[in-house]
Short mmCIF file of C-alpha atoms and ligand atoms in Angstrom, two decimals:
data_model
loop_
_atom_site.label_atom_id
_atom_site.label_comp_id
_atom_site.label_asym_id
_atom_site.label_seq_id
_atom_site.Cartn_x
_atom_site.Cartn_y
_atom_site.Cartn_z
CA MET A 1381 12.69 -132.60 150.85
CA LYS A 1382 12.87 -136.06 152.34
CA ILE A 1383 9.52 -137.73 152.87
CA LEU A 1384 10.32 -139.06 156.35
CA ASN A 1385 11.93 -135.95 157.88
CA ASN A 1386 8.71 -134.96 159.61
CA VAL A 1387 8.44 -138.40 161.24
CA MET A 1388 11.88 -137.94 162.79
CA GLU A 1389 11.03 -134.42 163.92
CA LYS A 1390 7.91 -135.65 165.70
CA VAL A 1391 9.88 -138.42 167.46
CA ILE A 1392 12.37 -135.87 168.80
CA LYS A 1393 9.66 -133.40 169.81
CA ARG A 1394 7.69 -136.04 171.65
CA ASP A 1395 10.65 -137.48 173.59
CA PRO A 1396 13.51 -134.96 173.43
CA ASP A 1397 15.53 -136.73 176.14
CA GLN A 1398 15.98 -140.12 174.40
CA PRO A 1399 19.23 -139.91 172.39
CA GLU A 1400 19.76 -143.65 171.89
CA PHE A 1401 16.20 -144.04 170.63
CA HIS A 1402 16.65 -141.11 168.22
CA GLN A 1403 19.89 -142.67 166.93
CA ALA A 1404 18.19 -145.99 166.18
CA VAL A 1405 15.13 -144.39 164.56
CA ARG A 1406 17.17 -141.94 162.46
CA GLU A 1407 19.22 -144.75 160.91
CA VAL A 1408 16.12 -146.76 160.01
CA LEU A 1409 14.17 -143.81 158.59
CA GLU A 1410 17.14 -142.75 156.46
CA SER A 1411 17.32 -146.27 155.04
CA LEU A 1412 13.58 -146.29 154.36
CA GLU A 1413 13.43 -143.17 152.14
CA PRO A 1414 13.47 -145.25 148.92
CA VAL A 1415 10.71 -147.45 150.37
CA ALA A 1416 8.55 -144.39 151.10
CA GLU A 1417 9.10 -143.26 147.50
CA ARG A 1418 8.17 -146.63 146.02
CA TYR A 1419 5.18 -147.32 148.29
CA PRO A 1420 3.18 -144.11 148.80
CA GLU A 1421 0.36 -146.24 150.24
CA TYR A 1422 2.55 -146.89 153.32
CA VAL A 1423 3.03 -143.15 153.78
CA LYS A 1424 -0.69 -142.54 153.38
CA ALA A 1425 -1.54 -145.31 155.88
CA GLY A 1426 0.75 -143.68 158.47
CA ILE A 1427 2.91 -146.82 158.75
CA PHE A 1428 6.06 -144.79 159.48
CA GLU A 1429 4.42 -142.64 162.20
CA ARG A 1430 2.93 -145.76 163.77
CA ILE A 1431 6.04 -147.94 163.69
CA VAL A 1432 8.12 -145.43 165.71
CA GLU A 1433 5.59 -145.35 168.57
CA PRO A 1434 5.48 -148.39 170.90
CA GLU A 1435 2.14 -150.15 171.14
CA ARG A 1436 2.52 -150.24 174.93
CA GLN A 1437 5.10 -149.10 177.53
CA ILE A 1438 5.07 -150.45 181.05
CA ILE A 1439 7.16 -148.88 183.83
CA PHE A 1440 6.98 -150.32 187.32
CA ARG A 1441 8.48 -150.25 190.81
CA VAL A 1442 10.69 -153.18 191.82
CA PRO A 1443 11.29 -153.24 195.60
CA TRP A 1444 13.58 -155.92 197.05
CA VAL A 1445 15.47 -156.69 200.27
CA ASP A 1446 19.25 -157.23 200.39
CA ASP A 1447 21.11 -159.73 202.56
CA ASN A 1448 21.39 -157.17 205.38
CA GLY A 1449 17.65 -156.50 205.47
CA ARG A 1450 17.93 -153.14 203.66
CA ILE A 1451 15.23 -152.20 201.20
CA HIS A 1452 16.10 -151.13 197.65
CA VAL A 1453 13.87 -149.81 194.90
CA ASN A 1454 14.70 -150.25 191.20
CA ARG A 1455 12.69 -149.35 188.13
CA GLY A 1456 11.41 -152.04 185.77
CA TYR A 1457 10.48 -151.63 182.10
CA ARG A 1458 8.77 -153.56 179.34
CA VAL A 1459 8.25 -151.80 176.03
CA GLN A 1460 5.94 -153.81 173.76
CA PHE A 1461 6.83 -152.15 170.50
CA ASN A 1462 5.16 -154.04 167.66
CA SER A 1463 3.00 -157.17 167.42
CA ALA A 1464 2.15 -157.06 163.70
CA ILE A 1465 3.86 -160.34 162.82
CA GLY A 1466 3.79 -162.28 166.11
CA PRO A 1467 3.79 -162.06 169.90
CA TYR A 1468 6.15 -159.47 171.38
CA LYS A 1469 9.63 -160.95 171.72
CA GLY A 1470 12.92 -159.56 173.03
CA GLY A 1471 15.32 -159.65 175.93
CA LEU A 1472 15.52 -158.16 179.40
CA ARG A 1473 18.57 -156.08 180.32
CA PHE A 1474 19.69 -155.59 183.94
CA HIS A 1475 22.33 -152.87 184.03
CA PRO A 1476 22.64 -149.59 186.00
CA SER A 1477 22.61 -147.58 182.74
CA VAL A 1478 19.12 -148.83 181.75
CA ASN A 1479 16.54 -146.09 181.10
CA LEU A 1480 13.55 -145.65 178.80
CA SER A 1481 15.68 -144.34 175.91
CA ILE A 1482 17.85 -147.47 175.93
CA ILE A 1483 14.92 -149.88 176.24
CA LYS A 1484 13.09 -148.09 173.41
CA PHE A 1485 16.10 -148.18 171.08
CA LEU A 1486 16.52 -151.88 171.76
CA GLY A 1487 12.78 -152.58 171.35
CA PHE A 1488 12.66 -150.62 168.10
CA GLU A 1489 15.62 -152.49 166.60
CA GLN A 1490 14.10 -155.77 167.74
CA ILE A 1491 11.07 -155.24 165.43
CA PHE A 1492 13.24 -155.37 162.29
CA LYS A 1493 15.67 -157.99 163.60
CA ASN A 1494 12.86 -160.36 164.50
CA SER A 1495 11.24 -159.83 161.12
CA LEU A 1496 14.56 -160.66 159.40
CA THR A 1497 14.68 -164.06 161.12
CA GLY A 1498 11.68 -165.11 158.99
CA LEU A 1499 9.95 -166.41 162.13
CA PRO A 1500 6.65 -165.10 163.56
CA ILE A 1501 7.84 -162.79 166.36
CA GLY A 1502 7.02 -159.16 167.17
CA GLY A 1503 9.40 -156.70 168.82
CA ALA A 1504 9.84 -155.81 172.51
CA LYS A 1505 12.50 -155.14 175.13
CA GLY A 1506 12.58 -154.69 178.88
CA GLY A 1507 14.81 -154.62 181.89
CA SER A 1508 15.82 -152.66 184.92
CA ASP A 1509 18.49 -150.32 186.29
CA PHE A 1510 19.34 -153.09 188.78
CA ASP A 1511 23.03 -154.08 188.78
CA PRO A 1512 23.53 -157.84 189.34
CA LYS A 1513 27.28 -157.30 189.74
CA GLY A 1514 28.49 -157.89 193.30
CA LYS A 1515 25.07 -159.17 194.44
CA SER A 1516 24.64 -162.57 196.11
CA ASP A 1517 22.55 -165.29 194.43
CA GLY A 1518 19.89 -164.69 197.09
CA GLU A 1519 19.73 -160.97 196.30
CA VAL A 1520 19.50 -161.62 192.55
CA MET A 1521 16.75 -164.18 193.22
CA ARG A 1522 14.69 -161.79 195.35
CA PHE A 1523 15.08 -159.04 192.77
CA CYS A 1524 13.98 -161.36 189.94
CA GLN A 1525 10.99 -162.56 191.96
CA SER A 1526 9.91 -158.99 192.67
CA PHE A 1527 10.40 -158.02 189.00
CA MET A 1528 8.25 -160.95 187.82
CA THR A 1529 5.57 -160.26 190.45
CA GLU A 1530 4.64 -157.24 188.32
CA LEU A 1531 5.75 -158.43 184.85
CA TYR A 1532 3.73 -161.69 184.89
CA ARG A 1533 0.42 -159.89 184.21
CA HIS A 1534 1.76 -158.39 180.96
CA ILE A 1535 3.36 -161.48 179.35
CA GLY A 1536 2.38 -164.94 178.13
CA GLU A 1537 3.42 -167.56 175.60
CA ASP A 1538 1.13 -166.02 172.94
CA THR A 1539 1.41 -162.41 174.17
CA ASP A 1540 4.98 -161.49 175.03
CA VAL A 1541 7.98 -163.80 175.53
CA PRO A 1542 11.01 -162.15 177.21
CA ALA A 1543 14.56 -163.59 177.26
CA GLY A 1544 18.05 -162.54 178.38
CA ASP A 1545 20.31 -159.66 177.40
CA ILE A 1546 23.10 -157.84 179.30
CA GLY A 1547 23.05 -158.96 182.94
CA VAL A 1548 20.34 -161.55 182.36
CA GLY A 1549 21.63 -165.07 181.78
CA SER A 1550 20.48 -168.57 182.72
CA ARG A 1551 20.56 -167.84 186.47
CA GLU A 1552 18.22 -164.86 186.16
CA ILE A 1553 15.94 -166.60 183.65
CA GLY A 1554 15.63 -169.48 186.16
CA TYR A 1555 14.52 -167.23 189.02
CA LEU A 1556 12.15 -165.29 186.75
CA TYR A 1557 10.63 -168.50 185.37
CA GLY A 1558 10.20 -170.02 188.84
CA GLN A 1559 8.26 -166.99 190.00
CA TYR A 1560 6.08 -166.87 186.86
CA LYS A 1561 5.18 -170.54 187.26
CA ARG A 1562 4.40 -170.07 190.96
CA ILE A 1563 2.01 -167.18 190.27
CA ARG A 1564 0.31 -168.51 187.14
CA ASN A 1565 0.39 -172.22 187.95
CA ASN A 1566 1.25 -173.22 184.41
CA PHE A 1567 4.37 -174.56 182.71
CA THR A 1568 4.64 -172.80 179.35
CA GLY A 1569 7.27 -171.30 177.11
CA VAL A 1570 6.77 -167.78 178.47
CA LEU A 1571 10.52 -167.09 178.62
CA THR A 1572 13.34 -168.30 176.39
CA GLY A 1573 16.91 -169.06 177.33
CA LYS A 1574 15.57 -171.58 179.84
CA GLY A 1575 17.71 -174.40 181.30
CA LEU A 1576 17.92 -177.59 179.28
CA THR A 1577 16.07 -179.66 181.92
CA TRP A 1578 13.08 -177.30 182.02
CA GLY A 1579 12.18 -176.36 178.47
CA GLY A 1580 15.31 -174.69 177.14
CA SER A 1581 16.65 -175.29 173.64
CA LEU A 1582 20.02 -176.80 172.88
CA ALA A 1583 22.27 -174.22 171.17
CA ARG A 1584 20.39 -171.17 172.55
CA THR A 1585 23.40 -170.32 174.77
CA GLU A 1586 25.73 -170.39 171.78
CA ALA A 1587 23.28 -168.98 169.23
CA THR A 1588 24.03 -165.24 169.12
CA GLY A 1589 27.81 -165.66 168.92
CA TYR A 1590 27.68 -168.62 166.55
CA GLY A 1591 25.05 -166.90 164.38
CA LEU A 1592 27.20 -163.78 164.18
CA CYS A 1593 30.08 -165.82 162.79
CA TYR A 1594 27.84 -167.67 160.32
CA PHE A 1595 26.63 -164.29 159.05
CA VAL A 1596 30.11 -162.76 158.79
CA GLU A 1597 31.41 -165.90 157.11
CA GLU A 1598 28.71 -165.59 154.44
CA MET A 1599 29.37 -161.86 154.00
CA ILE A 1600 33.13 -162.24 153.51
CA LYS A 1601 32.68 -165.33 151.36
CA ALA A 1602 31.04 -163.05 148.79
CA ALA A 1603 34.43 -161.27 148.59
CA GLY A 1604 36.38 -164.53 148.35
CA LYS A 1605 37.53 -164.47 151.99
CA SER A 1606 37.04 -166.67 155.06
CA PHE A 1607 37.89 -166.73 158.79
CA LYS A 1608 40.78 -169.13 158.13
CA GLY A 1609 44.08 -167.58 159.17
CA THR A 1610 42.55 -164.26 160.26
CA THR A 1611 43.29 -162.31 163.43
CA VAL A 1612 40.09 -161.30 165.20
CA VAL A 1613 39.33 -158.84 168.01
CA VAL A 1614 36.15 -159.47 170.02
CA SER A 1615 34.95 -156.95 172.62
CA GLY A 1616 33.04 -157.95 175.74
CA SER A 1617 33.37 -161.28 177.50
CA GLY A 1618 29.76 -162.15 178.15
CA ASN A 1619 27.41 -164.56 176.43
CA VAL A 1620 27.73 -163.16 172.91
CA ALA A 1621 31.49 -162.55 173.02
CA ILE A 1622 32.41 -165.97 174.43
CA TYR A 1623 30.51 -167.96 171.81
CA ALA A 1624 31.55 -165.68 168.97
CA ALA A 1625 35.17 -166.29 169.99
CA GLU A 1626 34.56 -170.05 170.24
CA LYS A 1627 33.10 -170.17 166.71
CA VAL A 1628 35.91 -168.01 165.26
CA HIS A 1629 38.37 -170.62 166.56
CA GLN A 1630 36.31 -173.45 165.08
CA LEU A 1631 36.33 -171.65 161.73
CA GLY A 1632 40.11 -171.29 161.78
CA GLY A 1633 40.56 -167.70 162.96
CA GLU A 1634 42.59 -166.51 165.96
CA VAL A 1635 40.88 -164.32 168.61
CA ILE A 1636 43.58 -162.22 170.27
CA ALA A 1637 41.58 -159.95 172.58
CA LEU A 1638 38.46 -159.76 174.78
CA SER A 1639 37.26 -157.08 177.22
CA ASP A 1640 34.84 -156.14 179.96
CA SER A 1641 33.72 -152.73 181.22
CA ASN A 1642 37.02 -152.22 183.09
CA GLY A 1643 39.63 -153.16 180.48
CA TYR A 1644 40.84 -155.63 177.89
CA ILE A 1645 43.21 -158.59 177.59
CA HIS A 1646 45.57 -159.15 174.68
CA ASP A 1647 46.88 -162.67 174.14
CA PRO A 1648 48.90 -162.78 170.90
CA ASP A 1649 48.98 -166.61 171.14
CA GLY A 1650 45.19 -166.74 170.94
CA ILE A 1651 42.64 -166.44 173.73
CA LYS A 1652 41.97 -169.71 175.59
CA ILE A 1653 38.17 -169.88 175.65
CA ASP A 1654 38.00 -172.48 178.45
CA THR A 1655 39.83 -170.10 180.78
CA VAL A 1656 37.43 -167.29 179.90
CA LYS A 1657 34.40 -169.53 180.50
CA GLN A 1658 35.77 -170.51 183.91
CA ILE A 1659 36.40 -166.86 184.91
CA LYS A 1660 33.19 -165.35 183.54
CA GLU A 1661 30.57 -168.11 183.60
CA VAL A 1662 31.61 -170.07 186.70
CA GLU A 1663 33.44 -167.61 188.97
CA ARG A 1664 31.73 -164.39 187.72
CA LYS A 1665 35.02 -162.50 188.01
CA ARG A 1666 36.74 -159.79 185.95
CA ILE A 1667 38.50 -160.48 182.63
CA SER A 1668 41.76 -159.18 184.18
CA GLU A 1669 42.01 -162.54 186.02
CA TYR A 1670 42.97 -164.13 182.69
CA ILE A 1671 46.61 -163.06 182.96
CA LYS A 1672 46.99 -165.11 186.18
CA TYR A 1673 46.42 -168.24 184.08
CA HIS A 1674 48.29 -167.06 180.98
CA PRO A 1675 51.17 -164.78 182.05
CA LYS A 1676 52.23 -164.03 178.47
CA ALA A 1677 48.94 -162.22 177.94
CA LYS A 1678 48.64 -158.55 178.92
CA TYR A 1679 45.82 -156.61 180.60
CA TYR A 1680 45.12 -152.95 179.83
CA GLU A 1681 42.73 -150.64 181.73
CA GLY A 1682 39.93 -148.99 179.73
CA CYS A 1683 37.83 -150.62 177.01
CA SER A 1684 38.28 -148.51 173.88
CA GLY A 1685 42.00 -149.35 173.51
CA ILE A 1686 40.98 -152.79 172.23
CA TRP A 1687 40.21 -151.18 168.83
CA SER A 1688 43.82 -150.06 168.39
CA LEU A 1689 44.99 -153.69 168.16
CA LYS A 1690 45.84 -154.81 164.64
CA CYS A 1691 43.23 -157.24 163.32
CA ASP A 1692 41.56 -158.46 160.13
CA ILE A 1693 38.05 -158.75 161.58
CA ALA A 1694 36.44 -156.87 164.48
CA LEU A 1695 33.41 -158.25 166.36
CA PRO A 1696 32.04 -155.72 168.87
CA CYS A 1697 30.01 -157.80 171.36
CA ALA A 1698 29.73 -155.61 174.48
CA THR A 1699 27.33 -152.67 174.29
CA GLN A 1700 25.94 -149.69 172.34
CA ASN A 1701 28.23 -147.00 170.92
CA GLU A 1702 31.44 -148.78 171.92
CA ILE A 1703 33.11 -147.98 168.55
CA ASP A 1704 33.28 -144.26 167.81
CA GLU A 1705 34.74 -142.51 164.78
CA GLN A 1706 38.27 -142.48 166.21
CA SER A 1707 38.21 -146.22 166.99
CA ALA A 1708 36.80 -146.92 163.52
CA ARG A 1709 39.64 -144.95 161.92
CA LYS A 1710 42.20 -146.98 163.91
CA LEU A 1711 40.65 -150.24 162.75
CA VAL A 1712 40.73 -149.09 159.11
CA ALA A 1713 44.34 -147.85 159.40
CA ASN A 1714 45.35 -151.27 160.78
CA GLY A 1715 43.86 -153.10 157.80
CA CYS A 1716 40.64 -154.44 159.32
CA PHE A 1717 38.50 -155.62 156.38
CA ALA A 1718 35.27 -156.72 158.09
CA VAL A 1719 33.19 -155.69 161.11
CA GLY A 1720 30.36 -157.81 162.51
CA GLU A 1721 28.12 -156.34 165.18
CA GLY A 1722 27.32 -158.88 167.92
CA ALA A 1723 26.13 -156.20 170.34
CA ASN A 1724 23.14 -153.97 169.58
CA MET A 1725 24.14 -150.65 167.93
CA PRO A 1726 27.82 -150.92 168.99
CA SER A 1727 29.04 -148.56 166.23
CA THR A 1728 28.16 -144.86 166.29
CA PRO A 1729 26.72 -143.40 163.04
CA GLU A 1730 30.10 -141.69 162.44
CA ALA A 1731 31.93 -145.01 162.85
CA ILE A 1732 29.61 -146.72 160.36
CA GLU A 1733 30.29 -143.91 157.91
CA VAL A 1734 34.05 -144.53 158.25
CA PHE A 1735 33.63 -148.26 157.60
CA LEU A 1736 31.41 -147.77 154.54
CA GLU A 1737 33.58 -145.01 153.04
CA ASN A 1738 36.66 -147.21 153.36
CA GLY A 1739 35.14 -150.33 151.86
CA VAL A 1740 35.12 -152.31 155.13
CA MET A 1741 32.52 -155.08 154.88
CA PHE A 1742 30.01 -154.15 157.57
CA ALA A 1743 27.46 -156.53 159.14
CA PRO A 1744 24.89 -154.46 161.08
CA ALA A 1745 23.55 -155.73 164.40
CA LYS A 1746 19.93 -156.22 163.34
CA ALA A 1747 21.04 -158.79 160.81
CA ALA A 1748 24.26 -160.14 162.31
CA ASN A 1749 23.12 -160.79 165.88
CA ALA A 1750 19.65 -162.10 164.99
CA GLY A 1751 20.74 -165.68 165.66
CA GLY A 1752 19.98 -165.32 169.38
CA VAL A 1753 16.37 -164.34 168.99
CA ALA A 1754 15.93 -166.71 166.04
CA THR A 1755 16.95 -169.60 168.29
CA SER A 1756 14.63 -168.23 170.98
CA ALA A 1757 11.84 -168.56 168.41
CA LEU A 1758 13.00 -172.14 167.78
CA GLU A 1759 12.78 -172.68 171.56
CA MET A 1760 9.17 -171.41 171.48
CA CYS A 1761 8.48 -173.78 168.63
CA GLN A 1762 9.88 -176.77 170.56
CA ASN A 1763 7.91 -175.74 173.69
CA SER A 1764 4.68 -175.64 171.68
CA MET A 1765 5.38 -179.10 170.28
CA ARG A 1766 6.50 -180.36 173.74
CA TYR A 1767 9.46 -181.85 171.94
CA SER A 1768 13.14 -181.00 171.54
CA TRP A 1769 15.59 -181.07 168.70
CA THR A 1770 19.23 -182.13 168.96
CA PHE A 1771 22.06 -179.60 169.10
CA GLU A 1772 22.96 -180.41 165.51
CA GLU A 1773 19.39 -179.86 164.33
CA VAL A 1774 19.08 -176.46 166.01
CA ASP A 1775 22.56 -175.37 164.91
CA ALA A 1776 21.79 -176.33 161.29
CA LYS A 1777 18.54 -174.32 161.38
CA LEU A 1778 20.42 -171.37 162.89
CA LYS A 1779 23.03 -171.45 160.15
CA GLU A 1780 20.38 -171.60 157.44
CA ILE A 1781 18.53 -168.65 159.01
CA MET A 1782 21.72 -166.52 159.15
CA ILE A 1783 22.56 -167.28 155.52
CA ASN A 1784 19.01 -166.34 154.50
CA ILE A 1785 19.21 -163.07 156.42
CA TYR A 1786 22.42 -162.23 154.57
CA LYS A 1787 20.82 -163.05 151.22
CA ASN A 1788 17.62 -161.09 151.94
CA ALA A 1789 19.52 -158.04 153.22
CA SER A 1790 21.89 -157.96 150.24
CA THR A 1791 19.05 -158.48 147.76
CA ALA A 1792 17.00 -155.64 149.30
CA ALA A 1793 20.05 -153.34 149.26
CA LYS A 1794 20.53 -153.99 145.56
CA ASP A 1795 16.83 -153.73 144.75
CA PHE A 1796 16.61 -150.27 146.37
CA GLY A 1797 19.77 -148.86 144.80
CA HIS A 1798 22.33 -149.40 147.58
CA GLU A 1799 24.19 -152.54 146.48
CA GLY A 1800 26.60 -153.82 149.13
CA ASN A 1801 25.15 -151.65 151.91
CA LEU A 1802 23.78 -154.15 154.45
CA VAL A 1803 22.67 -151.38 156.82
CA VAL A 1804 20.15 -150.18 154.27
CA GLY A 1805 19.39 -153.74 153.10
CA ALA A 1806 18.67 -155.10 156.60
CA ASN A 1807 16.49 -152.14 157.54
CA ILE A 1808 14.44 -152.41 154.34
CA ALA A 1809 14.10 -156.21 154.34
CA GLY A 1810 13.09 -156.18 158.03
CA PHE A 1811 10.64 -153.33 157.52
CA LEU A 1812 8.75 -154.62 154.46
CA LYS A 1813 7.26 -157.67 156.14
CA VAL A 1814 6.13 -155.71 159.22
CA ALA A 1815 4.74 -152.88 157.07
CA ASP A 1816 2.80 -155.32 154.93
CA ALA A 1817 1.26 -156.89 158.06
CA MET A 1818 0.42 -153.51 159.62
CA TYR A 1819 -1.15 -152.36 156.36
CA ALA A 1820 -3.28 -155.51 156.08
CA GLN A 1821 -4.44 -155.29 159.70
CA GLY A 1822 -5.71 -151.71 159.39
CA ILE A 1823 -6.07 -149.15 162.15
CA ALA A 1824 -8.79 -148.63 164.74
CA TYR A 1825 -10.66 -145.41 164.06
P1 NDP B 2029 26.48 -160.20 179.03
O1 NDP B 2029 25.90 -159.54 180.23
O2 NDP B 2029 26.62 -161.67 179.02
O3 NDP B 2029 27.90 -159.57 178.67
C1 NDP B 2029 28.04 -158.21 178.45
C2 NDP B 2029 29.52 -157.91 178.21
O4 NDP B 2029 29.64 -156.58 177.75
C3 NDP B 2029 30.34 -158.03 179.47
O5 NDP B 2029 31.64 -158.38 179.14
C4 NDP B 2029 30.27 -156.59 179.99
O6 NDP B 2029 31.33 -156.25 180.85
C5 NDP B 2029 30.33 -155.80 178.72
N1 NDP B 2029 29.64 -154.52 178.91
C6 NDP B 2029 28.35 -154.35 179.28
N2 NDP B 2029 28.06 -153.05 179.41
C7 NDP B 2029 29.18 -152.40 179.12
C8 NDP B 2029 29.50 -151.02 179.08
N3 NDP B 2029 28.59 -150.07 179.37
N4 NDP B 2029 30.77 -150.69 178.72
C9 NDP B 2029 31.68 -151.66 178.43
N5 NDP B 2029 31.42 -152.99 178.46
C10 NDP B 2029 30.19 -153.34 178.80
O7 NDP B 2029 25.55 -159.71 177.82
P2 NDP B 2029 25.43 -160.32 176.36
O8 NDP B 2029 26.70 -160.94 175.93
O9 NDP B 2029 24.19 -161.13 176.32
O10 NDP B 2029 25.15 -159.01 175.50
C11 NDP B 2029 26.17 -158.28 174.85
C12 NDP B 2029 25.58 -157.45 173.73
O11 NDP B 2029 24.94 -158.32 172.78
C13 NDP B 2029 24.49 -156.46 174.14
O12 NDP B 2029 24.55 -155.33 173.30
C14 NDP B 2029 23.20 -157.22 173.87
O13 NDP B 2029 22.11 -156.35 173.69
C15 NDP B 2029 23.59 -157.93 172.58
N6 NDP B 2029 22.80 -159.12 172.23
C16 NDP B 2029 22.65 -160.16 173.07
C17 NDP B 2029 21.95 -161.28 172.67
C18 NDP B 2029 21.83 -162.49 173.53
O14 NDP B 2029 21.27 -163.47 173.07
N7 NDP B 2029 22.36 -162.50 174.75
C19 NDP B 2029 21.29 -161.35 171.36
C20 NDP B 2029 21.58 -160.22 170.51
C21 NDP B 2029 22.29 -159.14 170.95
P3 NDP B 2029 31.09 -156.21 182.45
O15 NDP B 2029 31.04 -157.63 182.87
O16 NDP B 2029 32.24 -155.45 182.97
O17 NDP B 2029 29.78 -155.49 182.64
O1 2IT B 2030 18.95 -158.39 171.47
C1 2IT B 2030 18.48 -159.54 171.33
O2 2IT B 2030 18.12 -159.96 170.24
C2 2IT B 2030 18.40 -160.40 172.52
N1 2IT B 2030 18.83 -160.01 173.59
C3 2IT B 2030 17.78 -161.76 172.42
C4 2IT B 2030 16.29 -161.66 172.54
C5 2IT B 2030 15.55 -162.97 172.62
O3 2IT B 2030 14.33 -162.90 172.77
O4 2IT B 2030 16.16 -164.05 172.53
#
């Protein structure tokens, strides 16, 4: 019998309606079986039971008024999952699909990801079922102000430091920060992803996408390969996707497709990143607009079709569970040799199984997309020093961090009998540091 089965059973019994959270916990617990065998003291100290239960969960009402004077009510969340190794840290997601299961899965993964960065940050996540799409700047601003009017009492530069995620970019961080500062009357690094003129870090915008490519580059280098001359498919067309695509180009690969929640574009001549930035970052329009600028490119409705395009490397950068078993099989059949997860949990467990069985090099999200939060931690560091580093300095630190994460995850995989399996390696390497800290800090009787 597996040692950790009963932990999983309790998680399901306690919250039977949280499938995404179960999915994230199951994967981690399965990876941690050899750790539970080697360290019975962690089992005895209840580390596994404790780590799957958030330290604190806050759910609150967010009322706001639209441009026509109508009142709307959304639900806000902040799940402060684990503070063993540093203040709670993790993004805010504004998307209509947001619920407690999704915020808990993201917060849980964040514990291990943040630990992997090597920097002193705990795990958290938050957000709302508010949909910024189609809203005016004024509406987004009033929503953010209302959201922060509750959130401010739960966060702080040494307590909990939120950032962006889906639907929360520099505009939203600006409105949230303005409201925090107004209420608290202090200028501190309480949020990351701030603008460059008010405490933001150079390279934070690019960090998740760039970091993903640095990680994948290191992973495929071990097999004697590189991005040079490869064909790459990137899903999504938001913050992570855009800067992953930009870095792929810089490293000599060709990105041929991007998507959004309506469909995908295929440009066999290579996606023109400047056009995508103009459409998505400046105009906030749909990715389908791309074909107006580049008529040789084609647009297809529906997002999953993007995985049937022939490519060498796939970088899912949109959302959870976007690659299922069928899509994974198509990628394998088309000769894809590496997958790097820019999004959080974009591959289903069945899809991961297909990749591993077929020898596809697989970079799991916790490790591969940790560059965003790592650079957030570098932003916190610069805020504390009241100083800022150059782009080159931050980018160099980011690259070093991603290479170290790869090394630590592959070493842990080998050490615990799963050589080459970075899913197991990242989960174990991330866990050990947090478990050690929880063990040392004891429990309150
Ligand atoms: P953005 O809001 O900037 O972009 C999200 C992209 O994904 C958009 O193209 C969006 O399309 C698409 N998308 C969102 N939801 C869905 C859905 N349900 N189905 C299909 N497509 C969807 O977010 P980010 O780029 O910041 O985040 C992307 C992923 O990366 C998320 O999983 C996030 O958790 C993860 N991540 C982000 C980090 C960061 O620093 N920003 C750090 C680490 C991970 P549309 O415009 O149509 O909604
Ligand atoms: O999923 C993630 O790691 C993020 N959205 C970034 C979190 C952060 O605090 O920068």
